[in-house]
Amino acid sequence: DGGITQSPKYLFRKEGQNVTLSCEQNLNHDAMYWYRQDPGQGLRLIYYSQIVNDFQKGDIAEGYSVSREKKESFPLTVTSAQKNPTAFYLCASRPGAGNTIYFGEGSWLTVV
Amino acid sequence: AQSVSQHNHHVILSEAASLELGCNYSYGGTVNLFWYVQYPGQHLQLLLKYFSGDPLVKGIKGFEAEFIKSKFSFNLRKPSVQWSDTAEYFCAVNPISGGYQKVTFGTGTKLQVIP
């Protein structure tokens, strides 16, 4: 089945550790996105990528890093520099500009 | 930079009441607009979208939205809500300029429908 797969679904980490969230899509979509969802703040854009080997910062990129070495993969690393990393992270993709965005099921990250 | 405002954070309605959720965006150029819905425990899914043409857009489950360019608004409406419409609703804006891909979401509106 085609879709967007995020893993792991739940992740616990100690403060000060970097953690990488995986996002894979088999929809052949050019663009991929990472959002963070917090109660009362909606979805905030962390990073997005329009094509392979290219990505842009979103509105809250500090403390995060990404790579786009393959079209189907867009992993997000939450670094120790992120002040408040505990959140629900959503990966999304779409074929190109002006198209619908499709979302994965999300990853819950808890930093203790 | 574009932004989206959803002024209603939490709306409580009785079944059969009419619904209107506000969405205003800030961007001077041409945009695509979306409404997404997140039912409890489920992932985000598209409710409806506006790309061009008729400013009154119809979506799934009886929802519709009207794009008013002069007001930078894209309000979501439904004539008669059901208990199953209880969910969180997000408006999103995507500027259209040379393949520009940034999509910005609002803070969301939680809708609670009381049977």
mmCIF file of C-alpha atoms in Angstrom:
data_model
loop_
_atom_site.group_PDB
_atom_site.id
_atom_site.type_symbol
_atom_site.label_atom_id
_atom_site.label_comp_id
_atom_site.label_asym_id
_atom_site.label_seq_id
_atom_site.Cartn_x
_atom_site.Cartn_y
_atom_site.Cartn_z
ATOM 1 C CA ASP A 1 0.000 0.000 0.000
ATOM 2 C CA GLY A 2 1.199 3.529 -0.697
ATOM 3 C CA GLY A 3 1.682 5.877 2.165
ATOM 4 C CA ILE A 4 3.870 7.679 4.621
ATOM 5 C CA THR A 5 5.512 5.664 7.372
ATOM 6 C CA GLN A 6 6.850 7.277 10.490
ATOM 7 C CA SER A 7 8.874 5.409 13.061
ATOM 8 C CA PRO A 8 9.031 4.920 15.888
ATOM 9 C CA LYS A 9 5.512 5.781 16.973
ATOM 10 C CA TYR A 10 6.601 6.365 20.575
ATOM 11 C CA LEU A 11 10.070 7.321 21.696
ATOM 12 C CA PHE A 12 11.519 8.173 25.087
ATOM 13 C CA ARG A 13 14.911 9.809 25.434
ATOM 14 C CA LYS A 14 16.982 11.347 28.145
ATOM 15 C CA GLU A 15 17.697 15.040 28.076
ATOM 16 C CA GLY A 16 20.893 15.855 26.211
ATOM 17 C CA GLN A 17 20.604 13.024 23.706
ATOM 18 C CA ASN A 18 20.030 13.483 20.017
ATOM 19 C CA VAL A 19 17.233 11.447 18.503
ATOM 20 C CA THR A 20 16.314 10.746 14.895
ATOM 21 C CA LEU A 21 12.757 10.244 13.688
ATOM 22 C CA SER A 22 12.282 8.338 10.477
ATOM 23 C CA CYS A 23 9.918 9.262 7.664
ATOM 24 C CA GLU A 24 9.582 7.172 4.519
ATOM 25 C CA GLN A 25 7.112 7.604 1.667
ATOM 26 C CA ASN A 26 6.443 5.368 -1.321
ATOM 27 C CA LEU A 27 4.127 7.817 -3.062
ATOM 28 C CA ASN A 28 6.857 9.190 -5.348
ATOM 29 C CA HIS A 29 6.218 12.654 -3.916
ATOM 30 C CA ASP A 30 8.742 15.397 -4.524
ATOM 31 C CA ALA A 31 8.070 17.512 -1.450
ATOM 32 C CA MET A 32 8.332 16.397 2.165
ATOM 33 C CA TYR A 33 7.673 18.193 5.421
ATOM 34 C CA TRP A 34 8.157 17.975 9.155
ATOM 35 C CA TYR A 35 5.693 19.630 11.507
ATOM 36 C CA ARG A 36 5.472 19.718 15.243
ATOM 37 C CA GLN A 37 2.056 19.645 16.912
ATOM 38 C CA ASP A 38 1.593 21.016 20.412
ATOM 39 C CA PRO A 39 -1.732 21.587 22.208
ATOM 40 C CA GLY A 40 -3.087 25.038 21.428
ATOM 41 C CA GLN A 41 -0.332 25.818 18.941
ATOM 42 C CA GLY A 42 -1.476 23.844 15.958
ATOM 43 C CA LEU A 43 1.070 22.564 13.456
ATOM 44 C CA ARG A 44 4.325 24.420 13.219
ATOM 45 C CA LEU A 45 6.667 23.857 10.292
ATOM 46 C CA ILE A 46 10.151 22.671 11.210
ATOM 47 C CA TYR A 47 11.747 21.892 7.831
ATOM 48 C CA TYR A 48 10.605 21.144 4.327
ATOM 49 C CA SER A 49 12.229 19.776 1.208
ATOM 50 C CA GLN A 50 11.132 20.370 -2.359
ATOM 51 C CA ILE A 51 13.566 17.974 -4.031
ATOM 52 C CA VAL A 52 16.345 15.564 -3.190
ATOM 53 C CA ASN A 53 19.446 17.142 -1.647
ATOM 54 C CA ASP A 54 17.606 20.354 -0.911
ATOM 55 C CA PHE A 55 15.716 21.536 2.166
ATOM 56 C CA GLN A 56 14.626 24.796 3.767
ATOM 57 C CA LYS A 57 14.070 25.903 7.327
ATOM 58 C CA GLY A 58 10.524 26.336 8.446
ATOM 59 C CA ASP A 59 9.294 28.550 11.245
ATOM 60 C CA ILE A 60 10.860 26.657 14.178
ATOM 61 C CA ALA A 61 14.013 25.014 12.797
ATOM 62 C CA GLU A 62 16.296 25.795 15.745
ATOM 63 C CA GLY A 63 17.476 22.625 17.453
ATOM 64 C CA TYR A 64 16.498 20.386 14.554
ATOM 65 C CA SER A 65 18.296 19.030 11.499
ATOM 66 C CA VAL A 66 17.220 17.070 8.429
ATOM 67 C CA SER A 67 18.629 15.394 5.355
ATOM 68 C CA ARG A 68 17.132 14.455 2.002
ATOM 69 C CA GLU A 69 19.521 12.042 0.361
ATOM 70 C CA LYS A 70 16.758 9.948 -1.207
ATOM 71 C CA LYS A 71 13.429 10.997 -2.618
ATOM 72 C CA GLU A 72 11.503 8.646 -0.359
ATOM 73 C CA SER A 73 13.246 9.500 2.920
ATOM 74 C CA PHE A 74 13.319 12.638 5.082
ATOM 75 C CA PRO A 75 14.645 11.898 8.589
ATOM 76 C CA LEU A 76 14.453 14.493 11.342
ATOM 77 C CA THR A 77 17.057 14.750 14.086
ATOM 78 C CA VAL A 78 16.036 16.422 17.307
ATOM 79 C CA THR A 79 19.253 17.663 18.845
ATOM 80 C CA SER A 80 20.099 18.458 22.426
ATOM 81 C CA ALA A 81 19.920 22.134 21.462
ATOM 82 C CA GLN A 82 16.142 21.941 21.128
ATOM 83 C CA LYS A 83 14.844 23.522 24.330
ATOM 84 C CA ASN A 84 11.478 21.809 24.508
ATOM 85 C CA PRO A 85 11.615 18.657 22.385
ATOM 86 C CA THR A 86 8.711 16.728 23.928
ATOM 87 C CA ALA A 87 5.975 16.862 21.290
ATOM 88 C CA PHE A 88 4.051 15.057 18.579
ATOM 89 C CA TYR A 89 5.947 15.128 15.268
ATOM 90 C CA LEU A 90 4.208 14.813 11.926
ATOM 91 C CA CYS A 91 5.810 14.016 8.610
ATOM 92 C CA ALA A 92 3.999 14.871 5.396
ATOM 93 C CA SER A 93 4.533 14.791 1.660
ATOM 94 C CA ARG A 94 2.938 15.925 -1.574
ATOM 95 C CA PRO A 95 3.562 15.496 -5.304
ATOM 96 C CA GLY A 96 4.459 19.124 -5.934
ATOM 97 C CA ALA A 97 3.417 22.715 -5.527
ATOM 98 C CA GLY A 98 -0.282 23.296 -5.293
ATOM 99 C CA ASN A 99 -1.200 19.767 -4.370
ATOM 100 C CA THR A 100 -2.741 18.222 -1.286
ATOM 101 C CA ILE A 101 -0.428 17.370 1.589
ATOM 102 C CA TYR A 102 -0.661 13.842 2.958
ATOM 103 C CA PHE A 103 0.305 13.094 6.528
ATOM 104 C CA GLY A 104 1.861 10.184 8.325
ATOM 105 C CA GLU A 105 0.501 8.920 11.605
ATOM 106 C CA GLY A 106 3.025 10.816 13.689
ATOM 107 C CA SER A 107 5.667 10.113 16.295
ATOM 108 C CA TRP A 108 5.401 10.926 19.961
ATOM 109 C CA LEU A 109 8.704 12.025 21.458
ATOM 110 C CA THR A 110 9.094 12.338 25.210
ATOM 111 C CA VAL A 111 12.319 13.688 26.627
ATOM 112 C CA VAL A 112 12.867 13.152 30.335
ATOM 113 C CA ALA B 1 6.073 35.490 5.548
ATOM 114 C CA GLN B 2 2.621 33.964 5.445
ATOM 115 C CA SER B 3 0.562 33.253 8.543
ATOM 116 C CA VAL B 4 -2.839 31.816 9.374
ATOM 117 C CA SER B 5 -5.210 32.864 12.138
ATOM 118 C CA GLN B 6 -7.979 30.714 13.513
ATOM 119 C CA HIS B 7 -9.759 32.819 16.083
ATOM 120 C CA ASN B 8 -12.053 30.147 17.492
ATOM 121 C CA HIS B 9 -9.957 27.869 19.651
ATOM 122 C CA HIS B 10 -12.734 25.769 21.120
ATOM 123 C CA VAL B 11 -16.309 25.571 19.868
ATOM 124 C CA ILE B 12 -19.115 23.645 21.517
ATOM 125 C CA LEU B 13 -22.321 23.011 19.574
ATOM 126 C CA SER B 14 -25.399 20.863 19.908
ATOM 127 C CA GLU B 15 -26.217 18.403 17.174
ATOM 128 C CA ALA B 16 -28.057 19.975 14.219
ATOM 129 C CA ALA B 17 -26.610 23.418 14.954
ATOM 130 C CA SER B 18 -24.884 25.270 12.148
ATOM 131 C CA LEU B 19 -21.125 25.659 12.146
ATOM 132 C CA GLU B 20 -18.808 28.367 10.921
ATOM 133 C CA LEU B 21 -15.108 28.326 11.751
ATOM 134 C CA GLY B 22 -13.041 31.360 10.908
ATOM 135 C CA CYS B 23 -9.750 31.332 9.022
ATOM 136 C CA ASN B 24 -7.798 34.396 7.970
ATOM 137 C CA TYR B 25 -4.418 34.382 6.303
ATOM 138 C CA SER B 26 -1.785 36.975 5.608
ATOM 139 C CA TYR B 27 -0.120 36.851 2.203
ATOM 140 C CA GLY B 28 -0.489 39.339 -0.596
ATOM 141 C CA GLY B 29 -0.214 37.016 -3.573
ATOM 142 C CA THR B 30 -2.030 34.045 -4.992
ATOM 143 C CA VAL B 31 -2.620 31.203 -2.569
ATOM 144 C CA ASN B 32 -3.970 27.708 -2.296
ATOM 145 C CA LEU B 33 -6.050 27.114 0.822
ATOM 146 C CA PHE B 34 -6.887 23.951 2.731
ATOM 147 C CA TRP B 35 -8.953 22.711 5.619
ATOM 148 C CA TYR B 36 -7.782 19.568 7.362
ATOM 149 C CA VAL B 37 -9.533 17.598 10.087
ATOM 150 C CA GLN B 38 -8.087 15.448 12.844
ATOM 151 C CA TYR B 39 -10.567 13.087 14.479
ATOM 152 C CA PRO B 40 -9.670 11.789 17.940
ATOM 153 C CA GLY B 41 -6.886 9.247 17.647
ATOM 154 C CA GLN B 42 -6.607 9.586 13.890
ATOM 155 C CA HIS B 43 -4.172 11.283 11.580
ATOM 156 C CA LEU B 44 -4.834 14.507 9.693
ATOM 157 C CA GLN B 45 -6.933 14.240 6.582
ATOM 158 C CA LEU B 46 -8.024 16.690 3.943
ATOM 159 C CA LEU B 47 -11.515 18.124 4.290
ATOM 160 C CA LEU B 48 -11.480 20.448 1.298
ATOM 161 C CA LYS B 49 -9.198 22.699 -0.705
ATOM 162 C CA TYR B 50 -9.310 25.805 -2.863
ATOM 163 C CA PHE B 51 -6.945 26.161 -5.795
ATOM 164 C CA SER B 52 -8.783 28.404 -8.247
ATOM 165 C CA GLY B 53 -12.182 29.015 -9.827
ATOM 166 C CA ASP B 54 -15.407 28.978 -7.833
ATOM 167 C CA PRO B 55 -14.664 30.508 -4.423
ATOM 168 C CA LEU B 56 -17.291 28.300 -2.795
ATOM 169 C CA VAL B 57 -15.679 24.924 -2.299
ATOM 170 C CA LYS B 58 -17.460 21.776 -1.241
ATOM 171 C CA GLY B 59 -15.689 19.041 0.648
ATOM 172 C CA ILE B 60 -16.401 15.741 2.300
ATOM 173 C CA LYS B 61 -19.100 15.076 4.893
ATOM 174 C CA GLY B 62 -21.181 18.110 3.944
ATOM 175 C CA PHE B 63 -18.539 20.724 4.691
ATOM 176 C CA GLU B 64 -17.968 23.756 2.535
ATOM 177 C CA ALA B 65 -15.734 26.818 2.627
ATOM 178 C CA GLU B 66 -15.835 30.184 0.950
ATOM 179 C CA PHE B 67 -12.724 32.009 -0.216
ATOM 180 C CA ILE B 68 -13.147 35.772 0.061
ATOM 181 C CA LYS B 69 -10.008 37.294 -1.413
ATOM 182 C CA SER B 70 -10.759 40.837 -0.274
ATOM 183 C CA LYS B 71 -11.008 39.666 3.307
ATOM 184 C CA PHE B 72 -8.151 37.141 3.139
ATOM 185 C CA SER B 73 -10.570 34.627 4.583
ATOM 186 C CA PHE B 74 -11.463 30.992 4.030
ATOM 187 C CA ASN B 75 -14.177 30.157 6.557
ATOM 188 C CA LEU B 76 -15.431 26.618 6.991
ATOM 189 C CA ARG B 77 -19.165 25.959 7.234
ATOM 190 C CA LYS B 78 -21.594 23.129 7.768
ATOM 191 C CA PRO B 79 -25.370 23.649 7.961
ATOM 192 C CA SER B 80 -26.029 20.924 10.524
ATOM 193 C CA VAL B 81 -23.317 19.282 12.616
ATOM 194 C CA GLN B 82 -23.346 15.736 13.910
ATOM 195 C CA TRP B 83 -21.731 14.197 16.959
ATOM 196 C CA SER B 84 -19.256 12.500 14.622
ATOM 197 C CA ASP B 85 -17.934 15.927 13.573
ATOM 198 C CA THR B 86 -16.224 16.253 16.937
ATOM 199 C CA ALA B 87 -12.614 16.817 15.944
ATOM 200 C CA GLU B 88 -9.916 19.422 15.587
ATOM 201 C CA TYR B 89 -9.951 21.498 12.402
ATOM 202 C CA PHE B 90 -6.928 23.176 10.830
ATOM 203 C CA CYS B 91 -6.773 25.799 8.130
ATOM 204 C CA ALA B 92 -3.642 26.025 5.948
ATOM 205 C CA VAL B 93 -2.258 28.416 3.347
ATOM 206 C CA ASN B 94 0.216 27.746 0.551
ATOM 207 C CA PRO B 95 1.537 30.686 -1.504
ATOM 208 C CA ILE B 96 1.815 29.976 -5.190
ATOM 209 C CA SER B 97 4.951 31.479 -6.601
ATOM 210 C CA GLY B 98 7.463 29.635 -8.733
ATOM 211 C CA GLY B 99 6.861 26.242 -7.180
ATOM 212 C CA TYR B 100 6.900 27.621 -3.673
ATOM 213 C CA GLN B 101 6.257 24.752 -1.303
ATOM 214 C CA LYS B 102 5.863 26.226 2.161
ATOM 215 C CA VAL B 103 2.529 25.317 3.741
ATOM 216 C CA THR B 104 1.561 27.084 6.956
ATOM 217 C CA PHE B 105 -1.138 25.840 9.311
ATOM 218 C CA GLY B 106 -3.238 27.670 11.840
ATOM 219 C CA THR B 107 -3.449 26.848 15.528
ATOM 220 C CA GLY B 108 -6.552 24.739 15.064
ATOM 221 C CA THR B 109 -10.123 24.815 16.363
ATOM 222 C CA LYS B 110 -11.432 22.063 18.573
ATOM 223 C CA LEU B 111 -15.063 21.336 17.837
ATOM 224 C CA GLN B 112 -17.125 19.465 20.383
ATOM 225 C CA VAL B 113 -20.611 18.420 19.315
ATOM 226 C CA ILE B 114 -22.996 17.515 22.094
ATOM 227 C CA PRO B 115 -25.647 14.886 21.306
#
